[in-house]
mmCIF file with all atom_site columns, C-alpha atoms in Angstrom:
data_model
loop_
_atom_site.group_PDB
_atom_site.id
_atom_site.type_symbol
_atom_site.label_atom_id
_atom_site.label_alt_id
_atom_site.label_comp_id
_atom_site.label_asym_id
_atom_site.label_entity_id
_atom_site.label_seq_id
_atom_site.pdbx_PDB_ins_code
_atom_site.Cartn_x
_atom_site.Cartn_y
_atom_site.Cartn_z
_atom_site.occupancy
_atom_site.B_iso_or_equiv
_atom_site.pdbx_formal_charge
_atom_site.auth_seq_id
_atom_site.auth_comp_id
_atom_site.auth_asym_id
_atom_site.auth_atom_id
_atom_site.pdbx_PDB_model_num
ATOM 1   C CA . MET A 1 1   ? 14.941  -11.272 47.238  1.00 47.00 ? 1   MET A CA 1
ATOM 2   C CA . LYS A 1 2   ? 12.183  -10.009 44.849  1.00 50.00 ? 2   LYS A CA 1
ATOM 3   C CA . LEU A 1 3   ? 13.914  -7.187  43.407  1.00 49.00 ? 3   LEU A CA 1
ATOM 4   C CA . ARG A 1 4   ? 17.133  -9.347  42.776  1.00 55.00 ? 4   ARG A CA 1
ATOM 5   C CA . HIS A 1 5   ? 14.815  -11.823 41.286  1.00 53.00 ? 5   HIS A CA 1
ATOM 6   C CA . GLY A 1 6   ? 13.226  -9.732  39.263  1.00 52.00 ? 6   GLY A CA 1
ATOM 7   C CA . TYR A 1 7   ? 16.806  -8.268  37.757  1.00 52.00 ? 7   TYR A CA 1
ATOM 8   C CA . LEU A 1 8   ? 17.915  -11.766 36.938  1.00 46.00 ? 8   LEU A CA 1
ATOM 9   C CA . LEU A 1 9   ? 14.597  -12.442 35.035  1.00 47.00 ? 9   LEU A CA 1
ATOM 10  C CA . ALA A 1 10  ? 15.344  -8.902  32.852  1.00 49.00 ? 10  ALA A CA 1
ATOM 11  C CA . LEU A 1 11  ? 19.465  -9.837  32.121  1.00 44.00 ? 11  LEU A CA 1
ATOM 12  C CA . LEU A 1 12  ? 18.329  -13.719 30.982  1.00 41.00 ? 12  LEU A CA 1
ATOM 13  C CA . SER A 1 13  ? 15.843  -12.129 29.137  1.00 47.00 ? 13  SER A CA 1
ATOM 14  C CA . LEU A 1 14  ? 17.761  -9.626  27.171  1.00 45.00 ? 14  LEU A CA 1
ATOM 15  C CA . LEU A 1 15  ? 20.528  -12.375 27.118  1.00 43.00 ? 15  LEU A CA 1
ATOM 16  C CA . GLY A 1 16  ? 18.246  -14.390 25.436  1.00 46.00 ? 16  GLY A CA 1
ATOM 17  C CA . CYS A 1 17  ? 16.704  -12.216 22.796  1.00 64.00 ? 17  CYS A CA 1
ATOM 18  C CA . SER A 1 18  ? 18.665  -12.899 19.690  1.00 84.00 ? 18  SER A CA 1
ATOM 19  C CA . SER A 1 19  ? 20.072  -10.379 17.150  1.00 94.00 ? 19  SER A CA 1
ATOM 20  C CA . TYR A 1 20  ? 18.490  -9.557  13.563  1.00 97.00 ? 20  TYR A CA 1
ATOM 21  C CA . LYS A 1 21  ? 20.616  -10.907 11.223  1.00 97.00 ? 21  LYS A CA 1
ATOM 22  C CA . GLN A 1 22  ? 20.981  -8.096  8.144   1.00 98.00 ? 22  GLN A CA 1
ATOM 23  C CA . LEU A 1 23  ? 20.478  -8.733  4.320   1.00 98.00 ? 23  LEU A CA 1
ATOM 24  C CA . GLN A 1 24  ? 22.236  -6.391  2.560   1.00 97.00 ? 24  GLN A CA 1
ATOM 25  C CA . PRO A 1 25  ? 20.694  -6.430  -1.328  1.00 98.00 ? 25  PRO A CA 1
ATOM 26  C CA . LYS A 1 26  ? 23.256  -6.174  -4.363  1.00 97.00 ? 26  LYS A CA 1
ATOM 27  C CA . PRO A 1 27  ? 22.710  -3.569  -5.958  1.00 96.00 ? 27  PRO A CA 1
ATOM 28  C CA . ILE A 1 28  ? 21.832  -1.129  -3.465  1.00 97.00 ? 28  ILE A CA 1
ATOM 29  C CA . LEU A 1 29  ? 18.305  -0.135  -2.918  1.00 98.00 ? 29  LEU A CA 1
ATOM 30  C CA . SER A 1 30  ? 16.829  2.905   -4.688  1.00 97.00 ? 30  SER A CA 1
ATOM 31  C CA . PRO A 1 31  ? 13.836  4.866   -3.365  1.00 97.00 ? 31  PRO A CA 1
ATOM 32  C CA . SER A 1 32  ? 13.384  6.701   -6.739  1.00 96.00 ? 32  SER A CA 1
ATOM 33  C CA . GLU A 1 33  ? 9.738   6.122   -8.210  1.00 95.00 ? 33  GLU A CA 1
ATOM 34  C CA . SER A 1 34  ? 9.411   3.477   -9.979  1.00 91.00 ? 34  SER A CA 1
ATOM 35  C CA . GLY A 1 35  ? 7.902   -0.283  -10.960 1.00 94.00 ? 35  GLY A CA 1
ATOM 36  C CA . TYR A 1 36  ? 8.757   -3.200  -9.138  1.00 97.00 ? 36  TYR A CA 1
ATOM 37  C CA . ILE A 1 37  ? 12.474  -3.928  -8.741  1.00 98.00 ? 37  ILE A CA 1
ATOM 38  C CA . GLU A 1 38  ? 13.921  -7.432  -7.548  1.00 98.00 ? 38  GLU A CA 1
ATOM 39  C CA . LEU A 1 39  ? 15.866  -7.664  -3.929  1.00 98.00 ? 39  LEU A CA 1
ATOM 40  C CA . LYS A 1 40  ? 18.843  -9.944  -5.543  1.00 97.00 ? 40  LYS A CA 1
ATOM 41  C CA . ASN A 1 41  ? 21.825  -10.661 -3.459  1.00 97.00 ? 41  ASN A CA 1
ATOM 42  C CA . GLY A 1 42  ? 24.229  -9.961  -6.342  1.00 96.00 ? 42  GLY A CA 1
ATOM 43  C CA . LYS A 1 43  ? 21.965  -11.862 -9.199  1.00 94.00 ? 43  LYS A CA 1
ATOM 44  C CA . LYS A 1 44  ? 20.770  -14.782 -6.508  1.00 97.00 ? 44  LYS A CA 1
ATOM 45  C CA . ASN A 1 45  ? 17.969  -14.496 -4.292  1.00 98.00 ? 45  ASN A CA 1
ATOM 46  C CA . PHE A 1 46  ? 18.614  -14.592 -0.235  1.00 98.00 ? 46  PHE A CA 1
ATOM 47  C CA . ASP A 1 47  ? 18.826  -17.381 1.474   1.00 97.00 ? 47  ASP A CA 1
ATOM 48  C CA . ILE A 1 48  ? 17.321  -17.552 4.976   1.00 97.00 ? 48  ILE A CA 1
ATOM 49  C CA . LYS A 1 49  ? 16.788  -20.520 7.117   1.00 97.00 ? 49  LYS A CA 1
ATOM 50  C CA . LYS A 1 50  ? 14.147  -21.950 9.335   1.00 96.00 ? 50  LYS A CA 1
ATOM 51  C CA . GLU A 1 51  ? 13.565  -19.628 12.558  1.00 94.00 ? 51  GLU A CA 1
ATOM 52  C CA . LYS A 1 52  ? 16.041  -17.349 11.957  1.00 96.00 ? 52  LYS A CA 1
ATOM 53  C CA . LYS A 1 53  ? 15.671  -13.467 11.928  1.00 97.00 ? 53  LYS A CA 1
ATOM 54  C CA . TYR A 1 54  ? 16.268  -11.334 9.294   1.00 98.00 ? 54  TYR A CA 1
ATOM 55  C CA . PHE A 1 55  ? 15.950  -7.453  8.360   1.00 98.00 ? 55  PHE A CA 1
ATOM 56  C CA . ILE A 1 56  ? 16.434  -5.052  5.138   1.00 98.00 ? 56  ILE A CA 1
ATOM 57  C CA . ALA A 1 57  ? 17.199  -1.864  5.619   1.00 98.00 ? 57  ALA A CA 1
ATOM 58  C CA . PHE A 1 58  ? 15.048  0.498   3.120   1.00 98.00 ? 58  PHE A CA 1
ATOM 59  C CA . PRO A 1 59  ? 15.917  3.752   2.208   1.00 98.00 ? 59  PRO A CA 1
ATOM 60  C CA . SER A 1 60  ? 13.737  6.545   3.581   1.00 97.00 ? 60  SER A CA 1
ATOM 61  C CA . ALA A 1 61  ? 11.181  7.919   0.683   1.00 97.00 ? 61  ALA A CA 1
ATOM 62  C CA . GLN A 1 62  ? 12.286  10.914  -1.013  1.00 94.00 ? 62  GLN A CA 1
ATOM 63  C CA . GLU A 1 63  ? 8.753   12.798  -0.475  1.00 94.00 ? 63  GLU A CA 1
ATOM 64  C CA . ASN A 1 64  ? 5.847   12.280  1.991   1.00 95.00 ? 64  ASN A CA 1
ATOM 65  C CA . ASN A 1 65  ? 2.926   10.624  1.276   1.00 96.00 ? 65  ASN A CA 1
ATOM 66  C CA . PHE A 1 66  ? 4.586   7.833   -0.473  1.00 97.00 ? 66  PHE A CA 1
ATOM 67  C CA . TYR A 1 67  ? 4.179   3.779   -0.083  1.00 98.00 ? 67  TYR A CA 1
ATOM 68  C CA . LEU A 1 68  ? 6.432   0.931   0.117   1.00 98.00 ? 68  LEU A CA 1
ATOM 69  C CA . VAL A 1 69  ? 5.456   -2.209  -1.601  1.00 98.00 ? 69  VAL A CA 1
ATOM 70  C CA . LEU A 1 70  ? 6.345   -5.583  -1.630  1.00 98.00 ? 70  LEU A CA 1
ATOM 71  C CA . ASN A 1 71  ? 5.888   -8.096  -3.618  1.00 98.00 ? 71  ASN A CA 1
ATOM 72  C CA . LEU A 1 72  ? 6.255   -11.270 -1.602  1.00 97.00 ? 72  LEU A CA 1
ATOM 73  C CA . PRO A 1 73  ? 4.993   -14.728 -3.280  1.00 97.00 ? 73  PRO A CA 1
ATOM 74  C CA . GLN A 1 74  ? 5.937   -16.548 0.062   1.00 97.00 ? 74  GLN A CA 1
ATOM 75  C CA . LYS A 1 75  ? 3.868   -14.425 2.501   1.00 96.00 ? 75  LYS A CA 1
ATOM 76  C CA . LYS A 1 76  ? 2.825   -16.752 4.393   1.00 96.00 ? 76  LYS A CA 1
ATOM 77  C CA . GLN A 1 77  ? 6.082   -19.075 5.238   1.00 97.00 ? 77  GLN A CA 1
ATOM 78  C CA . PHE A 1 78  ? 7.084   -16.365 7.353   1.00 97.00 ? 78  PHE A CA 1
ATOM 79  C CA . SER A 1 79  ? 5.970   -13.319 10.264  1.00 97.00 ? 79  SER A CA 1
ATOM 80  C CA . SER A 1 80  ? 7.106   -9.438  8.266   1.00 97.00 ? 80  SER A CA 1
ATOM 81  C CA . PHE A 1 81  ? 6.430   -6.138  9.473   1.00 97.00 ? 81  PHE A CA 1
ATOM 82  C CA . LEU A 1 82  ? 8.267   -2.593  8.718   1.00 98.00 ? 82  LEU A CA 1
ATOM 83  C CA . THR A 1 83  ? 9.397   -0.333  11.126  1.00 98.00 ? 83  THR A CA 1
ATOM 84  C CA . ALA A 1 84  ? 10.832  2.844   11.353  1.00 97.00 ? 84  ALA A CA 1
ATOM 85  C CA . GLN A 1 85  ? 13.455  2.115   14.143  1.00 97.00 ? 85  GLN A CA 1
ATOM 86  C CA . LEU A 1 86  ? 15.660  -0.837  14.674  1.00 97.00 ? 86  LEU A CA 1
ATOM 87  C CA . THR A 1 87  ? 18.355  -0.726  17.917  1.00 96.00 ? 87  THR A CA 1
ATOM 88  C CA . ASP A 1 88  ? 21.321  -2.685  18.116  1.00 96.00 ? 88  ASP A CA 1
ATOM 89  C CA . LYS A 1 89  ? 19.304  -5.161  15.407  1.00 95.00 ? 89  LYS A CA 1
ATOM 90  C CA . LYS A 1 90  ? 17.533  -6.653  18.062  1.00 93.00 ? 90  LYS A CA 1
ATOM 91  C CA . LYS A 1 91  ? 14.931  -3.642  19.804  1.00 96.00 ? 91  LYS A CA 1
ATOM 92  C CA . TYR A 1 92  ? 12.367  -2.405  17.058  1.00 97.00 ? 92  TYR A CA 1
ATOM 93  C CA . GLY A 1 93  ? 9.926   0.270   17.010  1.00 97.00 ? 93  GLY A CA 1
ATOM 94  C CA . GLU A 1 94  ? 6.094   0.571   16.172  1.00 97.00 ? 94  GLU A CA 1
ATOM 95  C CA . LYS A 1 95  ? 5.450   -1.636  13.722  1.00 97.00 ? 95  LYS A CA 1
ATOM 96  C CA . ILE A 1 96  ? 3.965   0.279   10.909  1.00 98.00 ? 96  ILE A CA 1
ATOM 97  C CA . ALA A 1 97  ? 0.281   -0.809  9.929   1.00 97.00 ? 97  ALA A CA 1
ATOM 98  C CA . GLU A 1 98  ? -0.331  -1.911  6.105   1.00 96.00 ? 98  GLU A CA 1
ATOM 99  C CA . ASP A 1 99  ? -2.493  -0.101  4.634   1.00 95.00 ? 99  ASP A CA 1
ATOM 100 C CA . PHE A 1 100 ? -3.489  -2.799  2.008   1.00 88.00 ? 100 PHE A CA 1
ATOM 101 C CA . LYS A 1 101 ? -3.320  -6.645  2.742   1.00 82.00 ? 101 LYS A CA 1
ATOM 102 C CA . ALA A 1 102 ? -3.105  -9.584  0.500   1.00 90.00 ? 102 ALA A CA 1
ATOM 103 C CA . ASP A 1 103 ? -1.763  -12.940 0.635   1.00 94.00 ? 103 ASP A CA 1
ATOM 104 C CA . THR A 1 104 ? 1.501   -12.030 -1.441  1.00 96.00 ? 104 THR A CA 1
ATOM 105 C CA . LEU A 1 105 ? 1.504   -8.031  -1.182  1.00 97.00 ? 105 LEU A CA 1
ATOM 106 C CA . SER A 1 106 ? 2.281   -5.743  1.688   1.00 97.00 ? 106 SER A CA 1
ATOM 107 C CA . VAL A 1 107 ? 1.710   -2.333  1.606   1.00 98.00 ? 107 VAL A CA 1
ATOM 108 C CA . TYR A 1 108 ? 3.373   0.501   3.720   1.00 98.00 ? 108 TYR A CA 1
ATOM 109 C CA . PRO A 1 109 ? 2.776   3.812   4.258   1.00 98.00 ? 109 PRO A CA 1
ATOM 110 C CA . ILE A 1 110 ? 5.756   5.742   4.451   1.00 98.00 ? 110 ILE A CA 1
ATOM 111 C CA . SER A 1 111 ? 7.513   9.120   4.372   1.00 96.00 ? 111 SER A CA 1
ATOM 112 C CA . LYS A 1 112 ? 10.769  11.106  4.414   1.00 95.00 ? 112 LYS A CA 1
ATOM 113 C CA . ASN A 1 113 ? 12.601  10.783  7.546   1.00 95.00 ? 113 ASN A CA 1
ATOM 114 C CA . THR A 1 114 ? 16.223  10.200  8.546   1.00 93.00 ? 114 THR A CA 1
ATOM 115 C CA . SER A 1 115 ? 16.282  6.684   9.731   1.00 93.00 ? 115 SER A CA 1
ATOM 116 C CA . GLY A 1 116 ? 14.826  4.860   6.804   1.00 97.00 ? 116 GLY A CA 1
ATOM 117 C CA . TYR A 1 117 ? 12.704  1.986   7.610   1.00 98.00 ? 117 TYR A CA 1
ATOM 118 C CA . PHE A 1 118 ? 13.613  -1.819  8.484   1.00 98.00 ? 118 PHE A CA 1
ATOM 119 C CA . PHE A 1 119 ? 11.538  -4.669  6.928   1.00 98.00 ? 119 PHE A CA 1
ATOM 120 C CA . LEU A 1 120 ? 11.871  -7.368  9.731   1.00 98.00 ? 120 LEU A CA 1
ATOM 121 C CA . ILE A 1 121 ? 11.654  -11.178 8.984   1.00 98.00 ? 121 ILE A CA 1
ATOM 122 C CA . ASP A 1 122 ? 11.416  -14.148 11.494  1.00 96.00 ? 122 ASP A CA 1
ATOM 123 C CA . GLY A 1 123 ? 9.038   -17.044 12.252  1.00 94.00 ? 123 GLY A CA 1
ATOM 124 C CA . VAL A 1 124 ? 10.403  -18.526 8.851   1.00 97.00 ? 124 VAL A CA 1
ATOM 125 C CA . THR A 1 125 ? 8.685   -22.230 8.341   1.00 95.00 ? 125 THR A CA 1
ATOM 126 C CA . ALA A 1 126 ? 11.061  -23.797 6.312   1.00 96.00 ? 126 ALA A CA 1
ATOM 127 C CA . ASP A 1 127 ? 14.661  -22.843 4.647   1.00 97.00 ? 127 ASP A CA 1
ATOM 128 C CA . LEU A 1 128 ? 13.690  -20.714 1.721   1.00 96.00 ? 128 LEU A CA 1
ATOM 129 C CA . SER A 1 129 ? 15.314  -18.796 -1.410  1.00 98.00 ? 129 SER A CA 1
ATOM 130 C CA . LEU A 1 130 ? 13.791  -15.407 -0.986  1.00 98.00 ? 130 LEU A CA 1
ATOM 131 C CA . ASP A 1 131 ? 11.689  -14.005 -3.382  1.00 97.00 ? 131 ASP A CA 1
ATOM 132 C CA . ILE A 1 132 ? 10.776  -10.220 -2.827  1.00 98.00 ? 132 ILE A CA 1
ATOM 133 C CA . ASP A 1 133 ? 10.308  -7.403  -5.342  1.00 98.00 ? 133 ASP A CA 1
ATOM 134 C CA . TYR A 1 134 ? 9.851   -3.836  -3.954  1.00 98.00 ? 134 TYR A CA 1
ATOM 135 C CA . ARG A 1 135 ? 8.532   -0.557  -5.372  1.00 98.00 ? 135 ARG A CA 1
ATOM 136 C CA . TYR A 1 136 ? 8.337   3.139   -4.230  1.00 98.00 ? 136 TYR A CA 1
ATOM 137 C CA . VAL A 1 137 ? 5.447   4.555   -5.363  1.00 97.00 ? 137 VAL A CA 1
ATOM 138 C CA . PRO A 1 138 ? 3.174   8.012   -4.307  1.00 97.00 ? 138 PRO A CA 1
ATOM 139 C CA . GLN A 1 139 ? -0.176  7.036   -2.205  1.00 97.00 ? 139 GLN A CA 1
ATOM 140 C CA . TRP A 1 140 ? -2.289  8.885   -4.680  1.00 96.00 ? 140 TRP A CA 1
ATOM 141 C CA . ARG A 1 141 ? -0.825  6.789   -7.897  1.00 96.00 ? 141 ARG A CA 1
ATOM 142 C CA . TYR A 1 142 ? -0.965  3.249   -6.317  1.00 96.00 ? 142 TYR A CA 1
ATOM 143 C CA . LYS A 1 143 ? -4.268  4.153   -4.651  1.00 95.00 ? 143 LYS A CA 1
ATOM 144 C CA . PHE A 1 144 ? -5.666  5.434   -7.975  1.00 95.00 ? 144 PHE A CA 1
ATOM 145 C CA . GLU A 1 145 ? -4.019  2.808   -10.045 1.00 93.00 ? 145 GLU A CA 1
ATOM 146 C CA . THR A 1 146 ? -5.574  0.126   -7.575  1.00 93.00 ? 146 THR A CA 1
ATOM 147 C CA . LYS A 1 147 ? -8.947  1.540   -8.368  1.00 92.00 ? 147 LYS A CA 1
ATOM 148 C CA . TYR A 1 148 ? -8.950  3.078   -11.312 1.00 93.00 ? 148 TYR A CA 1
ATOM 149 C CA . THR A 1 149 ? -10.803 -0.100  -13.344 1.00 92.00 ? 149 THR A CA 1
ATOM 150 C CA . SER A 1 150 ? -13.609 -0.234  -10.666 1.00 90.00 ? 150 SER A CA 1
ATOM 151 C CA . PHE A 1 151 ? -14.241 3.348   -10.938 1.00 90.00 ? 151 PHE A CA 1
ATOM 152 C CA . LYS A 1 152 ? -14.656 3.375   -14.320 1.00 88.00 ? 152 LYS A CA 1
ATOM 153 C CA . GLU A 1 153 ? -16.951 0.563   -14.132 1.00 89.00 ? 153 GLU A CA 1
ATOM 154 C CA . THR A 1 154 ? -18.940 2.283   -11.377 1.00 86.00 ? 154 THR A CA 1
ATOM 155 C CA . LEU A 1 155 ? -19.416 5.452   -13.580 1.00 83.00 ? 155 LEU A CA 1
ATOM 156 C CA . GLU A 1 156 ? -20.588 3.092   -16.700 1.00 84.00 ? 156 GLU A CA 1
ATOM 157 C CA . SER A 1 157 ? -23.049 1.027   -14.694 1.00 82.00 ? 157 SER A CA 1
ATOM 158 C CA . ASN A 1 158 ? -24.426 4.215   -12.852 1.00 80.00 ? 158 ASN A CA 1
ATOM 159 C CA . LYS A 1 159 ? -25.492 6.195   -15.963 1.00 71.00 ? 159 LYS A CA 1
ATOM 160 C CA . VAL A 1 160 ? -28.493 7.310   -16.147 1.00 62.00 ? 160 VAL A CA 1
ATOM 161 C CA . ASP A 1 161 ? -30.845 7.262   -19.320 1.00 58.00 ? 161 ASP A CA 1
ATOM 162 C CA . ARG A 1 162 ? -31.945 10.850  -19.505 1.00 58.00 ? 162 ARG A CA 1
ATOM 163 C CA . THR A 1 163 ? -34.545 10.106  -22.618 1.00 58.00 ? 163 THR A CA 1
ATOM 164 C CA . ALA A 1 164 ? -37.331 10.177  -20.051 1.00 53.00 ? 164 ALA A CA 1
ATOM 165 C CA . TYR A 1 165 ? -36.517 13.219  -18.663 1.00 53.00 ? 165 TYR A CA 1
ATOM 166 C CA . LYS A 1 166 ? -35.644 15.569  -21.250 1.00 57.00 ? 166 LYS A CA 1
ATOM 167 C CA . SER A 1 167 ? -39.148 14.299  -22.578 1.00 54.00 ? 167 SER A CA 1
ATOM 168 C CA . ILE A 1 168 ? -41.018 16.268  -19.984 1.00 54.00 ? 168 ILE A CA 1
ATOM 169 C CA . GLY A 1 169 ? -42.644 19.170  -21.482 1.00 54.00 ? 169 GLY A CA 1
ATOM 170 C CA . GLY A 1 170 ? -42.264 18.306  -24.763 1.00 54.00 ? 170 GLY A CA 1
ATOM 171 C CA . GLY A 1 171 ? -46.074 16.304  -25.352 1.00 52.00 ? 171 GLY A CA 1
ATOM 172 C CA . SER A 1 172 ? -44.657 13.045  -24.643 1.00 54.00 ? 172 SER A CA 1
ATOM 173 C CA . HIS A 1 173 ? -47.068 10.659  -22.330 1.00 54.00 ? 173 HIS A CA 1
ATOM 174 C CA . LEU A 1 174 ? -45.524 9.445   -18.621 1.00 55.00 ? 174 LEU A CA 1
ATOM 175 C CA . ASP A 1 175 ? -48.543 8.000   -18.016 1.00 57.00 ? 175 ASP A CA 1
ATOM 176 C CA . GLY A 1 176 ? -46.781 4.161   -17.943 1.00 59.00 ? 176 GLY A CA 1
ATOM 177 C CA . MET A 1 177 ? -43.582 5.824   -16.040 1.00 58.00 ? 177 MET A CA 1
ATOM 178 C CA . ASN A 1 178 ? -43.295 4.231   -12.174 1.00 59.00 ? 178 ASN A CA 1
ATOM 179 C CA . PHE A 1 179 ? -42.054 7.306   -10.878 1.00 58.00 ? 179 PHE A CA 1
ATOM 180 C CA . PRO A 1 180 ? -41.286 5.755   -7.136  1.00 67.00 ? 180 PRO A CA 1
ATOM 181 C CA . LYS A 1 181 ? -39.109 3.119   -9.436  1.00 63.00 ? 181 LYS A CA 1
ATOM 182 C CA . GLU A 1 182 ? -37.193 5.555   -10.902 1.00 59.00 ? 182 GLU A CA 1
ATOM 183 C CA . ILE A 1 183 ? -36.808 7.616   -8.413  1.00 62.00 ? 183 ILE A CA 1
ATOM 184 C CA . GLU A 1 184 ? -35.034 4.924   -6.213  1.00 64.00 ? 184 GLU A CA 1
ATOM 185 C CA . LYS A 1 185 ? -32.920 4.181   -9.705  1.00 66.00 ? 185 LYS A CA 1
ATOM 186 C CA . VAL A 1 186 ? -31.700 7.825   -9.359  1.00 64.00 ? 186 VAL A CA 1
ATOM 187 C CA . ILE A 1 187 ? -30.704 7.796   -5.902  1.00 67.00 ? 187 ILE A CA 1
ATOM 188 C CA . GLY A 1 188 ? -29.349 4.598   -6.007  1.00 63.00 ? 188 GLY A CA 1
ATOM 189 C CA . HIS A 1 189 ? -27.024 5.897   -8.790  1.00 65.00 ? 189 HIS A CA 1
ATOM 190 C CA . THR A 1 190 ? -26.402 8.896   -7.032  1.00 75.00 ? 190 THR A CA 1
ATOM 191 C CA . THR A 1 191 ? -25.064 7.118   -4.363  1.00 80.00 ? 191 THR A CA 1
ATOM 192 C CA . GLU A 1 192 ? -22.836 5.031   -5.827  1.00 81.00 ? 192 GLU A CA 1
ATOM 193 C CA . LEU A 1 193 ? -21.695 8.393   -8.013  1.00 83.00 ? 193 LEU A CA 1
ATOM 194 C CA . ASP A 1 194 ? -20.920 10.414  -4.206  1.00 86.00 ? 194 ASP A CA 1
ATOM 195 C CA . LYS A 1 195 ? -19.034 7.597   -2.994  1.00 89.00 ? 195 LYS A CA 1
ATOM 196 C CA . ILE A 1 196 ? -16.545 7.615   -6.064  1.00 87.00 ? 196 ILE A CA 1
ATOM 197 C CA . TYR A 1 197 ? -16.039 11.348  -6.198  1.00 89.00 ? 197 TYR A CA 1
ATOM 198 C CA . LYS A 1 198 ? -15.361 11.629  -2.316  1.00 93.00 ? 198 LYS A CA 1
ATOM 199 C CA . GLU A 1 199 ? -12.759 8.447   -2.954  1.00 92.00 ? 199 GLU A CA 1
ATOM 200 C CA . LEU A 1 200 ? -11.197 10.951  -5.803  1.00 93.00 ? 200 LEU A CA 1
ATOM 201 C CA . LEU A 1 201 ? -11.265 13.855  -3.805  1.00 93.00 ? 201 LEU A CA 1
ATOM 202 C CA . ALA A 1 202 ? -9.375  11.684  -1.108  1.00 94.00 ? 202 ALA A CA 1
ATOM 203 C CA . ILE A 1 203 ? -6.504  11.357  -3.201  1.00 94.00 ? 203 ILE A CA 1
ATOM 204 C CA . GLU A 1 204 ? -6.292  14.920  -5.068  1.00 94.00 ? 204 GLU A CA 1
ATOM 205 C CA . SER A 1 205 ? -5.887  15.890  -1.075  1.00 94.00 ? 205 SER A CA 1
ATOM 206 C CA . ILE A 1 206 ? -2.079  14.030  -1.392  1.00 94.00 ? 206 ILE A CA 1
ATOM 207 C CA . PHE A 1 207 ? -1.546  15.198  -4.669  1.00 94.00 ? 207 PHE A CA 1
ATOM 208 C CA . PRO A 1 208 ? 2.074   16.882  -4.730  1.00 91.00 ? 208 PRO A CA 1
ATOM 209 C CA . SER A 1 209 ? 2.541   20.392  -6.174  1.00 88.00 ? 209 SER A CA 1
ATOM 210 C CA . SER A 1 210 ? 4.474   19.034  -9.066  1.00 88.00 ? 210 SER A CA 1
ATOM 211 C CA . ILE A 1 211 ? 1.958   16.747  -10.821 1.00 92.00 ? 211 ILE A CA 1
ATOM 212 C CA . LEU A 1 212 ? -0.790  19.571  -11.244 1.00 86.00 ? 212 LEU A CA 1
ATOM 213 C CA . ASN A 1 213 ? 0.831   21.207  -14.931 1.00 86.00 ? 213 ASN A CA 1
ATOM 214 C CA . SER A 1 214 ? 2.106   17.678  -15.507 1.00 90.00 ? 214 SER A CA 1
ATOM 215 C CA . LYS A 1 215 ? 0.871   15.301  -18.818 1.00 92.00 ? 215 LYS A CA 1
ATOM 216 C CA . ASP A 1 216 ? 1.356   12.307  -16.503 1.00 93.00 ? 216 ASP A CA 1
ATOM 217 C CA . GLU A 1 217 ? -1.133  9.384   -18.008 1.00 94.00 ? 217 GLU A CA 1
ATOM 218 C CA . ALA A 1 218 ? -2.652  8.553   -14.724 1.00 95.00 ? 218 ALA A CA 1
ATOM 219 C CA . TYR A 1 219 ? -3.327  12.325  -13.713 1.00 95.00 ? 219 TYR A CA 1
ATOM 220 C CA . GLU A 1 220 ? -5.135  12.548  -16.792 1.00 95.00 ? 220 GLU A CA 1
ATOM 221 C CA . ASN A 1 221 ? -6.853  9.858   -16.658 1.00 94.00 ? 221 ASN A CA 1
ATOM 222 C CA . TYR A 1 222 ? -7.814  11.332  -13.138 1.00 94.00 ? 222 TYR A CA 1
ATOM 223 C CA . LYS A 1 223 ? -9.168  14.342  -14.417 1.00 91.00 ? 223 LYS A CA 1
ATOM 224 C CA . THR A 1 224 ? -11.104 12.603  -17.762 1.00 90.00 ? 224 THR A CA 1
ATOM 225 C CA . LEU A 1 225 ? -13.071 10.320  -14.255 1.00 87.00 ? 225 LEU A CA 1
ATOM 226 C CA . LYS A 1 226 ? -13.685 13.707  -12.380 1.00 84.00 ? 226 LYS A CA 1
ATOM 227 C CA . ALA A 1 227 ? -15.130 15.711  -15.025 1.00 78.00 ? 227 ALA A CA 1
#
């Protein structure tokens, strides 16, 4: 009796599991590296309804170590996530964790695969005209672009005035120098610069081979910072 009851509950659960409705963008989505592209239904946004469930199929990245970046001004008005598997428009696979989180942005690490990816939307709080921009971008580029300004500021603020050190042995008097304080300052500068260097090495570890001999602006800026 208990076994039959368990089967009945499982069956009711399956029957009650509503499908995700597919939104099919026009023009079709492009996995090429680019800036942000509007995701449209022709010339209009998709209209989605309160408490309904939707999904958008995104093509696979053309190479590994890419990001799918979604600009979502209405992000707080629904629940959403990315997965590489969706069966019968109902059963989804493992949720892909966001690498960067913001109120209006989702950044998902993706790779080259055979299934593509599925962006699922549910928990819609009100009828919406869905506003989404998407971007495929190499992870190294996105990480460097988002940190470039702070990298430069940190390097500038941690430059050490070497005048005093160059004068050592040149007949200068250093009686007024507070050596413990100067040593502490140098250690602080070194710590901050070491953090940047490690971040730059992490970015370098995912460079595609095609970038190494290019004149890509971001790559040129990277080399300048690391020099």
